[in-house]
Amino acid sequence: MNSHSKQLPAPLVAPRRTSPLHPTWQRRFKGLALPLLIVVLLEIIVRIGWLPSYQMPAPSEIALTLTDLAEGALWKHIGASLIRVLLGFAIGASLALVFAAWVGLSREAEAYLEPTFAALRAIPSLAWVPLLLLWLGIDETSKIVLIAIGAFFPVYVNVVAAIRNIDRKLVEVGHIYGFSRLQLVRRILLPAALPGLFTGLRSGMSLAWMFLVAAELIAATKGLGYLLSDGRETSRPDIVLAAIIVLALLGKLSDGVLAVLERRWLKWRDTFTGQGAQD
């Protein structure tokens, strides 16, 4: 090819369109799509009479009920439930971490404790209520203990599994470097078990909210569970649904806090996020 040859023009590449929204906000908007669709469909179905309003109020009526409650006793109920959940979760999760570390690091402890914990784990939440009322009465202690029981087992099971699933080669490397038992736990076992720990904490928080409702439905004078019971006794499905919505929002908020902590503590991980799986 001589110097007078014409050079071919470079192929034109269309500029890649980028969304003005941050990917995080895109995911959040996508997450709102299904709830908004359900709200719109329910509003239409109730308004045209396919569902009786005394059984399923329209979302707009539930919103009005929430507004009325927010101007009254709703915050008192939220505060009472939130304190119970946080105290019960803190107690249950702390005890679970202690026993999980003991069982996970000791076959002897597993032989003594695991059969009993496995049996207790199968007991439904409502089965504990009569016994706790007999032992502890109807004050706050029985409710907090019930919530602690609910939070205990998910954290315990996940942390034990996380410890037992740690690669043996990592432990052997620690022994080669002469790590003491404390150094082995702090530098190898704890970082490797953190993903399972956060999975257990998030599951335990979800069950803490469930056990809260079980406690407040039976023996409470305030709280979101009491609000549910009050709506049932007064034949007010709008109050029942309003309380359920508040419980869902609080549960999502508490899980979101743990998710943020999980991302911050585990940002060193290079894990599969689902992107590129369908490319």
PDB file of C-alpha atoms in Angstrom:
ATOM      1  CA  MET A   1       0.000   0.000   0.000  1.00  0.00           C
ATOM      2  CA  ASN A   2       1.568   3.330  -1.108  1.00  0.00           C
ATOM      3  CA  SER A   3       1.506   6.676   0.638  1.00  0.00           C
ATOM      4  CA  HIS A   4      -1.297   7.942  -1.611  1.00  0.00           C
ATOM      5  CA  SER A   5      -3.690   5.242  -0.443  1.00  0.00           C
ATOM      6  CA  LYS A   6      -6.754   6.589   1.226  1.00  0.00           C
ATOM      7  CA  GLN A   7      -7.129   5.693   4.846  1.00  0.00           C
ATOM      8  CA  LEU A   8     -10.415   4.184   5.862  1.00  0.00           C
ATOM      9  CA  PRO A   9     -12.383   6.308   8.289  1.00  0.00           C
ATOM     10  CA  ALA A  10     -12.639   4.969  11.800  1.00  0.00           C
ATOM     11  CA  PRO A  11     -15.964   3.311  12.502  1.00  0.00           C
ATOM     12  CA  LEU A  12     -18.445   5.491  14.266  1.00  0.00           C
ATOM     13  CA  VAL A  13     -19.345   4.298  17.722  1.00  0.00           C
ATOM     14  CA  ALA A  14     -22.632   5.453  19.100  1.00  0.00           C
ATOM     15  CA  PRO A  15     -22.223   7.036  22.504  1.00  0.00           C
ATOM     16  CA  ARG A  16     -23.455   4.801  25.267  1.00  0.00           C
ATOM     17  CA  ARG A  17     -26.523   6.180  26.925  1.00  0.00           C
ATOM     18  CA  THR A  18     -26.252   6.439  30.642  1.00  0.00           C
ATOM     19  CA  SER A  19     -29.142   6.842  32.972  1.00  0.00           C
ATOM     20  CA  PRO A  20     -29.198  10.126  34.908  1.00  0.00           C
ATOM     21  CA  LEU A  21     -30.077   8.130  38.041  1.00  0.00           C
ATOM     22  CA  HIS A  22     -27.523   6.403  40.231  1.00  0.00           C
ATOM     23  CA  PRO A  23     -27.809   2.576  40.059  1.00  0.00           C
ATOM     24  CA  THR A  24     -28.799   2.477  43.738  1.00  0.00           C
ATOM     25  CA  TRP A  25     -31.740   4.786  43.115  1.00  0.00           C
ATOM     26  CA  GLN A  26     -32.691   2.777  40.030  1.00  0.00           C
ATOM     27  CA  ARG A  27     -32.947  -0.361  42.180  1.00  0.00           C
ATOM     28  CA  ARG A  28     -35.015   1.487  44.755  1.00  0.00           C
ATOM     29  CA  PHE A  29     -37.464   2.724  42.157  1.00  0.00           C
ATOM     30  CA  LYS A  30     -37.745  -0.796  40.760  1.00  0.00           C
ATOM     31  CA  GLY A  31     -38.429  -2.060  44.272  1.00  0.00           C
ATOM     32  CA  LEU A  32     -41.343   0.374  44.565  1.00  0.00           C
ATOM     33  CA  ALA A  33     -42.943  -0.813  41.325  1.00  0.00           C
ATOM     34  CA  LEU A  34     -44.702  -3.882  42.762  1.00  0.00           C
ATOM     35  CA  PRO A  35     -46.084  -2.161  45.911  1.00  0.00           C
ATOM     36  CA  LEU A  36     -47.392   0.733  43.824  1.00  0.00           C
ATOM     37  CA  LEU A  37     -49.011  -1.686  41.383  1.00  0.00           C
ATOM     38  CA  ILE A  38     -50.709  -3.539  44.255  1.00  0.00           C
ATOM     39  CA  VAL A  39     -51.959  -0.258  45.751  1.00  0.00           C
ATOM     40  CA  VAL A  40     -53.425   0.905  42.442  1.00  0.00           C
ATOM     41  CA  LEU A  41     -55.089  -2.451  41.743  1.00  0.00           C
ATOM     42  CA  LEU A  42     -56.591  -2.642  45.237  1.00  0.00           C
ATOM     43  CA  GLU A  43     -57.906   0.898  44.980  1.00  0.00           C
ATOM     44  CA  ILE A  44     -59.607   0.072  41.680  1.00  0.00           C
ATOM     45  CA  ILE A  45     -60.975  -3.291  42.849  1.00  0.00           C
ATOM     46  CA  VAL A  46     -62.470  -1.827  46.029  1.00  0.00           C
ATOM     47  CA  ARG A  47     -63.894   1.248  44.299  1.00  0.00           C
ATOM     48  CA  ILE A  48     -65.715  -0.793  41.657  1.00  0.00           C
ATOM     49  CA  GLY A  49     -67.142  -3.077  44.345  1.00  0.00           C
ATOM     50  CA  TRP A  50     -65.353  -6.352  43.665  1.00  0.00           C
ATOM     51  CA  LEU A  51     -64.183  -6.370  47.290  1.00  0.00           C
ATOM     52  CA  PRO A  52     -66.435  -5.120  50.110  1.00  0.00           C
ATOM     53  CA  SER A  53     -64.898  -2.137  51.885  1.00  0.00           C
ATOM     54  CA  TYR A  54     -65.792  -3.525  55.321  1.00  0.00           C
ATOM     55  CA  GLN A  55     -63.401  -6.409  54.623  1.00  0.00           C
ATOM     56  CA  MET A  56     -60.751  -4.698  52.518  1.00  0.00           C
ATOM     57  CA  PRO A  57     -60.653  -0.895  52.774  1.00  0.00           C
ATOM     58  CA  ALA A  58     -59.290   1.077  49.851  1.00  0.00           C
ATOM     59  CA  PRO A  59     -55.643   2.138  50.192  1.00  0.00           C
ATOM     60  CA  SER A  60     -56.775   5.773  50.256  1.00  0.00           C
ATOM     61  CA  GLU A  61     -58.919   5.035  53.328  1.00  0.00           C
ATOM     62  CA  ILE A  62     -55.993   3.272  54.998  1.00  0.00           C
ATOM     63  CA  ALA A  63     -53.845   6.339  54.307  1.00  0.00           C
ATOM     64  CA  LEU A  64     -56.451   8.539  56.021  1.00  0.00           C
ATOM     65  CA  THR A  65     -56.492   6.167  58.998  1.00  0.00           C
ATOM     66  CA  LEU A  66     -52.700   6.326  59.208  1.00  0.00           C
ATOM     67  CA  THR A  67     -52.876  10.124  59.167  1.00  0.00           C
ATOM     68  CA  ASP A  68     -55.440  10.145  61.981  1.00  0.00           C
ATOM     69  CA  LEU A  69     -53.390   7.679  64.024  1.00  0.00           C
ATOM     70  CA  ALA A  70     -50.222   9.707  63.465  1.00  0.00           C
ATOM     71  CA  GLU A  71     -51.951  12.702  65.015  1.00  0.00           C
ATOM     72  CA  GLY A  72     -52.863  10.613  68.047  1.00  0.00           C
ATOM     73  CA  ALA A  73     -51.446   7.528  69.764  1.00  0.00           C
ATOM     74  CA  LEU A  74     -49.528   5.949  66.866  1.00  0.00           C
ATOM     75  CA  TRP A  75     -46.140   7.253  67.982  1.00  0.00           C
ATOM     76  CA  LYS A  76     -46.718   5.902  71.487  1.00  0.00           C
ATOM     77  CA  HIS A  77     -47.394   2.445  70.023  1.00  0.00           C
ATOM     78  CA  ILE A  78     -44.364   2.652  67.718  1.00  0.00           C
ATOM     79  CA  GLY A  79     -42.097   3.735  70.569  1.00  0.00           C
ATOM     80  CA  ALA A  80     -43.239   0.905  72.841  1.00  0.00           C
ATOM     81  CA  SER A  81     -42.779  -1.733  70.140  1.00  0.00           C
ATOM     82  CA  LEU A  82     -39.421  -0.354  69.021  1.00  0.00           C
ATOM     83  CA  ILE A  83     -37.977  -0.413  72.542  1.00  0.00           C
ATOM     84  CA  ARG A  84     -39.164  -3.998  73.067  1.00  0.00           C
ATOM     85  CA  VAL A  85     -37.709  -5.188  69.773  1.00  0.00           C
ATOM     86  CA  LEU A  86     -34.344  -3.495  70.259  1.00  0.00           C
ATOM     87  CA  LEU A  87     -33.944  -4.787  73.818  1.00  0.00           C
ATOM     88  CA  GLY A  88     -35.078  -8.304  72.953  1.00  0.00           C
ATOM     89  CA  PHE A  89     -32.936  -8.433  69.825  1.00  0.00           C
ATOM     90  CA  ALA A  90     -29.856  -7.157  71.656  1.00  0.00           C
ATOM     91  CA  ILE A  91     -30.235  -9.749  74.416  1.00  0.00           C
ATOM     92  CA  GLY A  92     -31.061 -12.643  72.090  1.00  0.00           C
ATOM     93  CA  ALA A  93     -28.364 -11.864  69.528  1.00  0.00           C
ATOM     94  CA  SER A  94     -25.689 -11.354  72.201  1.00  0.00           C
ATOM     95  CA  LEU A  95     -26.443 -14.681  73.878  1.00  0.00           C
ATOM     96  CA  ALA A  96     -26.581 -16.363  70.467  1.00  0.00           C
ATOM     97  CA  LEU A  97     -23.113 -15.081  69.573  1.00  0.00           C
ATOM     98  CA  VAL A  98     -21.659 -16.438  72.817  1.00  0.00           C
ATOM     99  CA  PHE A  99     -23.191 -19.895  72.462  1.00  0.00           C
ATOM    100  CA  ALA A 100     -22.551 -20.052  68.708  1.00  0.00           C
ATOM    101  CA  ALA A 101     -18.862 -19.281  69.191  1.00  0.00           C
ATOM    102  CA  TRP A 102     -18.674 -21.898  71.944  1.00  0.00           C
ATOM    103  CA  VAL A 103     -20.413 -24.595  69.905  1.00  0.00           C
ATOM    104  CA  GLY A 104     -18.659 -23.657  66.662  1.00  0.00           C
ATOM    105  CA  LEU A 105     -15.202 -23.864  68.216  1.00  0.00           C
ATOM    106  CA  SER A 106     -15.761 -26.899  70.429  1.00  0.00           C
ATOM    107  CA  ARG A 107     -17.054 -30.342  69.486  1.00  0.00           C
ATOM    108  CA  GLU A 108     -17.517 -31.051  73.185  1.00  0.00           C
ATOM    109  CA  ALA A 109     -19.843 -28.057  73.589  1.00  0.00           C
ATOM    110  CA  GLU A 110     -21.741 -29.111  70.470  1.00  0.00           C
ATOM    111  CA  ALA A 111     -22.324 -32.583  71.934  1.00  0.00           C
ATOM    112  CA  TYR A 112     -23.824 -31.106  75.105  1.00  0.00           C
ATOM    113  CA  LEU A 113     -25.785 -28.139  73.740  1.00  0.00           C
ATOM    114  CA  GLU A 114     -26.857 -28.793  70.149  1.00  0.00           C
ATOM    115  CA  PRO A 115     -29.534 -31.476  70.851  1.00  0.00           C
ATOM    116  CA  THR A 116     -31.269 -29.209  73.385  1.00  0.00           C
ATOM    117  CA  PHE A 117     -31.083 -26.132  71.156  1.00  0.00           C
ATOM    118  CA  ALA A 118     -32.418 -28.121  68.199  1.00  0.00           C
ATOM    119  CA  ALA A 119     -35.464 -29.155  70.247  1.00  0.00           C
ATOM    120  CA  LEU A 120     -36.089 -25.631  71.580  1.00  0.00           C
ATOM    121  CA  ARG A 121     -35.773 -24.213  68.071  1.00  0.00           C
ATOM    122  CA  ALA A 122     -38.792 -26.245  66.939  1.00  0.00           C
ATOM    123  CA  ILE A 123     -41.154 -24.752  69.553  1.00  0.00           C
ATOM    124  CA  PRO A 124     -43.609 -22.242  67.991  1.00  0.00           C
ATOM    125  CA  SER A 125     -43.580 -18.700  69.350  1.00  0.00           C
ATOM    126  CA  LEU A 126     -47.128 -18.844  70.720  1.00  0.00           C
ATOM    127  CA  ALA A 127     -46.266 -21.939  72.767  1.00  0.00           C
ATOM    128  CA  TRP A 128     -43.906 -19.841  74.887  1.00  0.00           C
ATOM    129  CA  VAL A 129     -46.499 -17.199  75.735  1.00  0.00           C
ATOM    130  CA  PRO A 130     -48.529 -19.040  78.443  1.00  0.00           C
ATOM    131  CA  LEU A 131     -45.371 -20.206  80.193  1.00  0.00           C
ATOM    132  CA  LEU A 132     -43.751 -16.772  80.160  1.00  0.00           C
ATOM    133  CA  LEU A 133     -46.953 -15.190  81.468  1.00  0.00           C
ATOM    134  CA  LEU A 134     -47.026 -17.687  84.344  1.00  0.00           C
ATOM    135  CA  TRP A 135     -43.356 -17.183  85.163  1.00  0.00           C
ATOM    136  CA  LEU A 136     -42.861 -13.468  84.487  1.00  0.00           C
ATOM    137  CA  GLY A 137     -46.337 -11.940  84.502  1.00  0.00           C
ATOM    138  CA  ILE A 138     -47.784  -9.532  81.956  1.00  0.00           C
ATOM    139  CA  ASP A 139     -45.235  -6.752  82.324  1.00  0.00           C
ATOM    140  CA  GLU A 140     -42.420  -5.891  79.919  1.00  0.00           C
ATOM    141  CA  THR A 141     -40.102  -8.701  81.003  1.00  0.00           C
ATOM    142  CA  SER A 142     -42.171 -11.494  79.458  1.00  0.00           C
ATOM    143  CA  LYS A 143     -42.427  -9.646  76.138  1.00  0.00           C
ATOM    144  CA  ILE A 144     -38.709  -8.898  75.942  1.00  0.00           C
ATOM    145  CA  VAL A 145     -37.805 -12.486  76.834  1.00  0.00           C
ATOM    146  CA  LEU A 146     -40.113 -13.803  74.098  1.00  0.00           C
ATOM    147  CA  ILE A 147     -38.530 -11.478  71.529  1.00  0.00           C
ATOM    148  CA  ALA A 148     -35.059 -12.531  72.702  1.00  0.00           C
ATOM    149  CA  ILE A 149     -36.007 -16.175  72.143  1.00  0.00           C
ATOM    150  CA  GLY A 150     -37.114 -15.340  68.614  1.00  0.00           C
ATOM    151  CA  ALA A 151     -33.888 -13.481  67.816  1.00  0.00           C
ATOM    152  CA  PHE A 152     -31.629 -16.090  69.419  1.00  0.00           C
ATOM    153  CA  PHE A 153     -31.989 -19.082  67.122  1.00  0.00           C
ATOM    154  CA  PRO A 154     -31.451 -17.525  63.652  1.00  0.00           C
ATOM    155  CA  VAL A 155     -28.259 -15.854  64.865  1.00  0.00           C
ATOM    156  CA  TYR A 156     -27.078 -19.005  66.627  1.00  0.00           C
ATOM    157  CA  VAL A 157     -27.712 -21.335  63.675  1.00  0.00           C
ATOM    158  CA  ASN A 158     -26.131 -19.056  61.068  1.00  0.00           C
ATOM    159  CA  VAL A 159     -23.027 -18.250  63.112  1.00  0.00           C
ATOM    160  CA  VAL A 160     -22.386 -21.913  63.971  1.00  0.00           C
ATOM    161  CA  ALA A 161     -22.768 -22.809  60.286  1.00  0.00           C
ATOM    162  CA  ALA A 162     -20.486 -19.930  59.268  1.00  0.00           C
ATOM    163  CA  ILE A 163     -17.755 -21.077  61.662  1.00  0.00           C
ATOM    164  CA  ARG A 164     -18.014 -24.713  60.614  1.00  0.00           C
ATOM    165  CA  ASN A 165     -17.918 -23.778  56.907  1.00  0.00           C
ATOM    166  CA  ILE A 166     -14.609 -21.912  57.178  1.00  0.00           C
ATOM    167  CA  ASP A 167     -11.971 -23.438  54.917  1.00  0.00           C
ATOM    168  CA  ARG A 168      -9.697 -25.677  56.986  1.00  0.00           C
ATOM    169  CA  LYS A 169      -6.697 -24.473  54.973  1.00  0.00           C
ATOM    170  CA  LEU A 170      -7.125 -20.962  56.395  1.00  0.00           C
ATOM    171  CA  VAL A 171      -6.902 -22.339  59.923  1.00  0.00           C
ATOM    172  CA  GLU A 172      -3.834 -24.385  58.992  1.00  0.00           C
ATOM    173  CA  VAL A 173      -2.162 -21.255  57.613  1.00  0.00           C
ATOM    174  CA  GLY A 174      -2.813 -19.556  60.942  1.00  0.00           C
ATOM    175  CA  HIS A 175      -1.183 -22.438  62.766  1.00  0.00           C
ATOM    176  CA  ILE A 176       1.819 -22.270  60.431  1.00  0.00           C
ATOM    177  CA  TYR A 177       2.272 -18.582  61.274  1.00  0.00           C
ATOM    178  CA  GLY A 178       2.079 -19.404  64.966  1.00  0.00           C
ATOM    179  CA  PHE A 179      -1.164 -17.576  65.712  1.00  0.00           C
ATOM    180  CA  SER A 180      -2.468 -17.907  69.241  1.00  0.00           C
ATOM    181  CA  ARG A 181      -6.106 -18.954  69.723  1.00  0.00           C
ATOM    182  CA  LEU A 182      -7.161 -15.322  70.135  1.00  0.00           C
ATOM    183  CA  GLN A 183      -5.221 -14.255  67.030  1.00  0.00           C
ATOM    184  CA  LEU A 184      -6.738 -17.134  65.084  1.00  0.00           C
ATOM    185  CA  VAL A 185     -10.247 -16.018  66.026  1.00  0.00           C
ATOM    186  CA  ARG A 186      -9.604 -12.318  65.391  1.00  0.00           C
ATOM    187  CA  ARG A 187      -7.637 -12.559  62.141  1.00  0.00           C
ATOM    188  CA  ILE A 188      -9.085 -15.644  60.442  1.00  0.00           C
ATOM    189  CA  LEU A 189     -12.251 -17.060  61.984  1.00  0.00           C
ATOM    190  CA  LEU A 190     -14.101 -13.789  62.622  1.00  0.00           C
ATOM    191  CA  PRO A 191     -13.562 -12.237  59.157  1.00  0.00           C
ATOM    192  CA  ALA A 192     -14.476 -15.529  57.474  1.00  0.00           C
ATOM    193  CA  ALA A 193     -17.636 -15.891  59.586  1.00  0.00           C
ATOM    194  CA  LEU A 194     -18.860 -12.293  59.178  1.00  0.00           C
ATOM    195  CA  PRO A 195     -21.106 -13.008  56.137  1.00  0.00           C
ATOM    196  CA  GLY A 196     -22.927 -15.729  58.064  1.00  0.00           C
ATOM    197  CA  LEU A 197     -23.097 -13.490  61.122  1.00  0.00           C
ATOM    198  CA  PHE A 198     -24.880 -10.720  59.233  1.00  0.00           C
ATOM    199  CA  THR A 199     -27.238 -13.224  57.624  1.00  0.00           C
ATOM    200  CA  GLY A 200     -28.128 -14.424  61.107  1.00  0.00           C
ATOM    201  CA  LEU A 201     -28.554 -10.900  62.460  1.00  0.00           C
ATOM    202  CA  ARG A 202     -30.914  -9.918  59.654  1.00  0.00           C
ATOM    203  CA  SER A 203     -32.940 -13.110  60.056  1.00  0.00           C
ATOM    204  CA  GLY A 204     -32.997 -12.617  63.822  1.00  0.00           C
ATOM    205  CA  MET A 205     -34.265  -9.059  63.452  1.00  0.00           C
ATOM    206  CA  SER A 206     -37.111 -10.261  61.218  1.00  0.00           C
ATOM    207  CA  LEU A 207     -38.124 -12.904  63.748  1.00  0.00           C
ATOM    208  CA  ALA A 208     -37.862 -10.356  66.559  1.00  0.00           C
ATOM    209  CA  TRP A 209     -40.638  -8.331  64.908  1.00  0.00           C
ATOM    210  CA  MET A 210     -42.728 -11.482  64.444  1.00  0.00           C
ATOM    211  CA  PHE A 211     -42.334 -12.517  68.085  1.00  0.00           C
ATOM    212  CA  LEU A 212     -43.167  -8.953  69.132  1.00  0.00           C
ATOM    213  CA  VAL A 213     -46.594  -9.260  67.553  1.00  0.00           C
ATOM    214  CA  ALA A 214     -47.148 -12.610  69.262  1.00  0.00           C
ATOM    215  CA  ALA A 215     -46.325 -11.020  72.622  1.00  0.00           C
ATOM    216  CA  GLU A 216     -48.367  -7.850  72.148  1.00  0.00           C
ATOM    217  CA  LEU A 217     -51.440  -9.571  70.749  1.00  0.00           C
ATOM    218  CA  ILE A 218     -51.958 -11.435  74.001  1.00  0.00           C
ATOM    219  CA  ALA A 219     -50.729  -9.244  76.833  1.00  0.00           C
ATOM    220  CA  ALA A 220     -50.168  -5.557  76.101  1.00  0.00           C
ATOM    221  CA  THR A 221     -51.842  -2.199  76.583  1.00  0.00           C
ATOM    222  CA  LYS A 222     -49.723  -0.408  73.996  1.00  0.00           C
ATOM    223  CA  GLY A 223     -47.684  -1.331  70.952  1.00  0.00           C
ATOM    224  CA  LEU A 224     -48.372  -2.216  67.338  1.00  0.00           C
ATOM    225  CA  GLY A 225     -49.533  -5.713  68.281  1.00  0.00           C
ATOM    226  CA  TYR A 226     -52.044  -4.146  70.655  1.00  0.00           C
ATOM    227  CA  LEU A 227     -53.153  -1.864  67.816  1.00  0.00           C
ATOM    228  CA  LEU A 228     -53.749  -4.953  65.656  1.00  0.00           C
ATOM    229  CA  SER A 229     -55.834  -6.543  68.406  1.00  0.00           C
ATOM    230  CA  ASP A 230     -57.776  -3.322  68.966  1.00  0.00           C
ATOM    231  CA  GLY A 231     -58.612  -3.079  65.267  1.00  0.00           C
ATOM    232  CA  ARG A 232     -59.867  -6.665  65.257  1.00  0.00           C
ATOM    233  CA  GLU A 233     -62.027  -6.211  68.356  1.00  0.00           C
ATOM    234  CA  THR A 234     -63.592  -3.008  67.010  1.00  0.00           C
ATOM    235  CA  SER A 235     -64.083  -4.450  63.492  1.00  0.00           C
ATOM    236  CA  ARG A 236     -61.774  -1.839  61.964  1.00  0.00           C
ATOM    237  CA  PRO A 237     -59.795  -3.525  59.166  1.00  0.00           C
ATOM    238  CA  ASP A 238     -58.324  -0.150  58.253  1.00  0.00           C
ATOM    239  CA  ILE A 239     -56.610   0.015  61.661  1.00  0.00           C
ATOM    240  CA  VAL A 240     -55.394  -3.576  61.305  1.00  0.00           C
ATOM    241  CA  LEU A 241     -53.923  -2.892  57.871  1.00  0.00           C
ATOM    242  CA  ALA A 242     -52.428   0.410  59.020  1.00  0.00           C
ATOM    243  CA  ALA A 243     -50.640  -1.397  61.853  1.00  0.00           C
ATOM    244  CA  ILE A 244     -49.417  -4.068  59.426  1.00  0.00           C
ATOM    245  CA  ILE A 245     -48.037  -1.384  57.103  1.00  0.00           C
ATOM    246  CA  VAL A 246     -46.202   0.311  59.971  1.00  0.00           C
ATOM    247  CA  LEU A 247     -44.748  -3.042  61.049  1.00  0.00           C
ATOM    248  CA  ALA A 248     -43.580  -3.694  57.486  1.00  0.00           C
ATOM    249  CA  LEU A 249     -41.943  -0.268  57.249  1.00  0.00           C
ATOM    250  CA  LEU A 250     -40.184  -0.647  60.596  1.00  0.00           C
ATOM    251  CA  GLY A 251     -39.024  -4.134  59.661  1.00  0.00           C
ATOM    252  CA  LYS A 252     -37.678  -2.884  56.351  1.00  0.00           C
ATOM    253  CA  LEU A 253     -35.963   0.056  58.046  1.00  0.00           C
ATOM    254  CA  SER A 254     -34.240  -2.121  60.651  1.00  0.00           C
ATOM    255  CA  ASP A 255     -33.155  -4.599  57.979  1.00  0.00           C
ATOM    256  CA  GLY A 256     -31.846  -1.714  55.892  1.00  0.00           C
ATOM    257  CA  VAL A 257     -29.682  -0.521  58.790  1.00  0.00           C
ATOM    258  CA  LEU A 258     -28.159  -3.991  59.131  1.00  0.00           C
ATOM    259  CA  ALA A 259     -27.683  -4.183  55.349  1.00  0.00           C
ATOM    260  CA  VAL A 260     -25.731  -0.902  55.394  1.00  0.00           C
ATOM    261  CA  LEU A 261     -23.527  -2.203  58.210  1.00  0.00           C
ATOM    262  CA  GLU A 262     -23.030  -5.446  56.288  1.00  0.00           C
ATOM    263  CA  ARG A 263     -21.875  -3.624  53.158  1.00  0.00           C
ATOM    264  CA  ARG A 264     -19.523  -1.446  55.182  1.00  0.00           C
ATOM    265  CA  TRP A 265     -17.959  -4.290  57.137  1.00  0.00           C
ATOM    266  CA  LEU A 266     -17.753  -6.632  54.160  1.00  0.00           C
ATOM    267  CA  LYS A 267     -16.696  -4.185  51.451  1.00  0.00           C
ATOM    268  CA  TRP A 268     -13.423  -6.115  51.118  1.00  0.00           C
ATOM    269  CA  ARG A 269     -15.291  -9.059  49.566  1.00  0.00           C
ATOM    270  CA  ASP A 270     -15.292  -9.528  45.793  1.00  0.00           C
ATOM    271  CA  THR A 271     -18.538 -11.457  45.408  1.00  0.00           C
ATOM    272  CA  PHE A 272     -20.965 -12.167  42.596  1.00  0.00           C
ATOM    273  CA  THR A 273     -23.691  -9.504  42.458  1.00  0.00           C
ATOM    274  CA  GLY A 274     -25.877 -10.935  39.703  1.00  0.00           C
ATOM    275  CA  GLN A 275     -24.624  -8.534  37.035  1.00  0.00           C
ATOM    276  CA  GLY A 276     -23.608 -10.146  33.779  1.00  0.00           C
ATOM    277  CA  ALA A 277     -25.337 -13.449  34.486  1.00  0.00           C
ATOM    278  CA  GLN A 278     -27.619 -13.023  31.473  1.00  0.00           C
ATOM    279  CA  ASP A 279     -25.107 -11.432  29.083  1.00  0.00           C
TER     280      ASP A 279
END
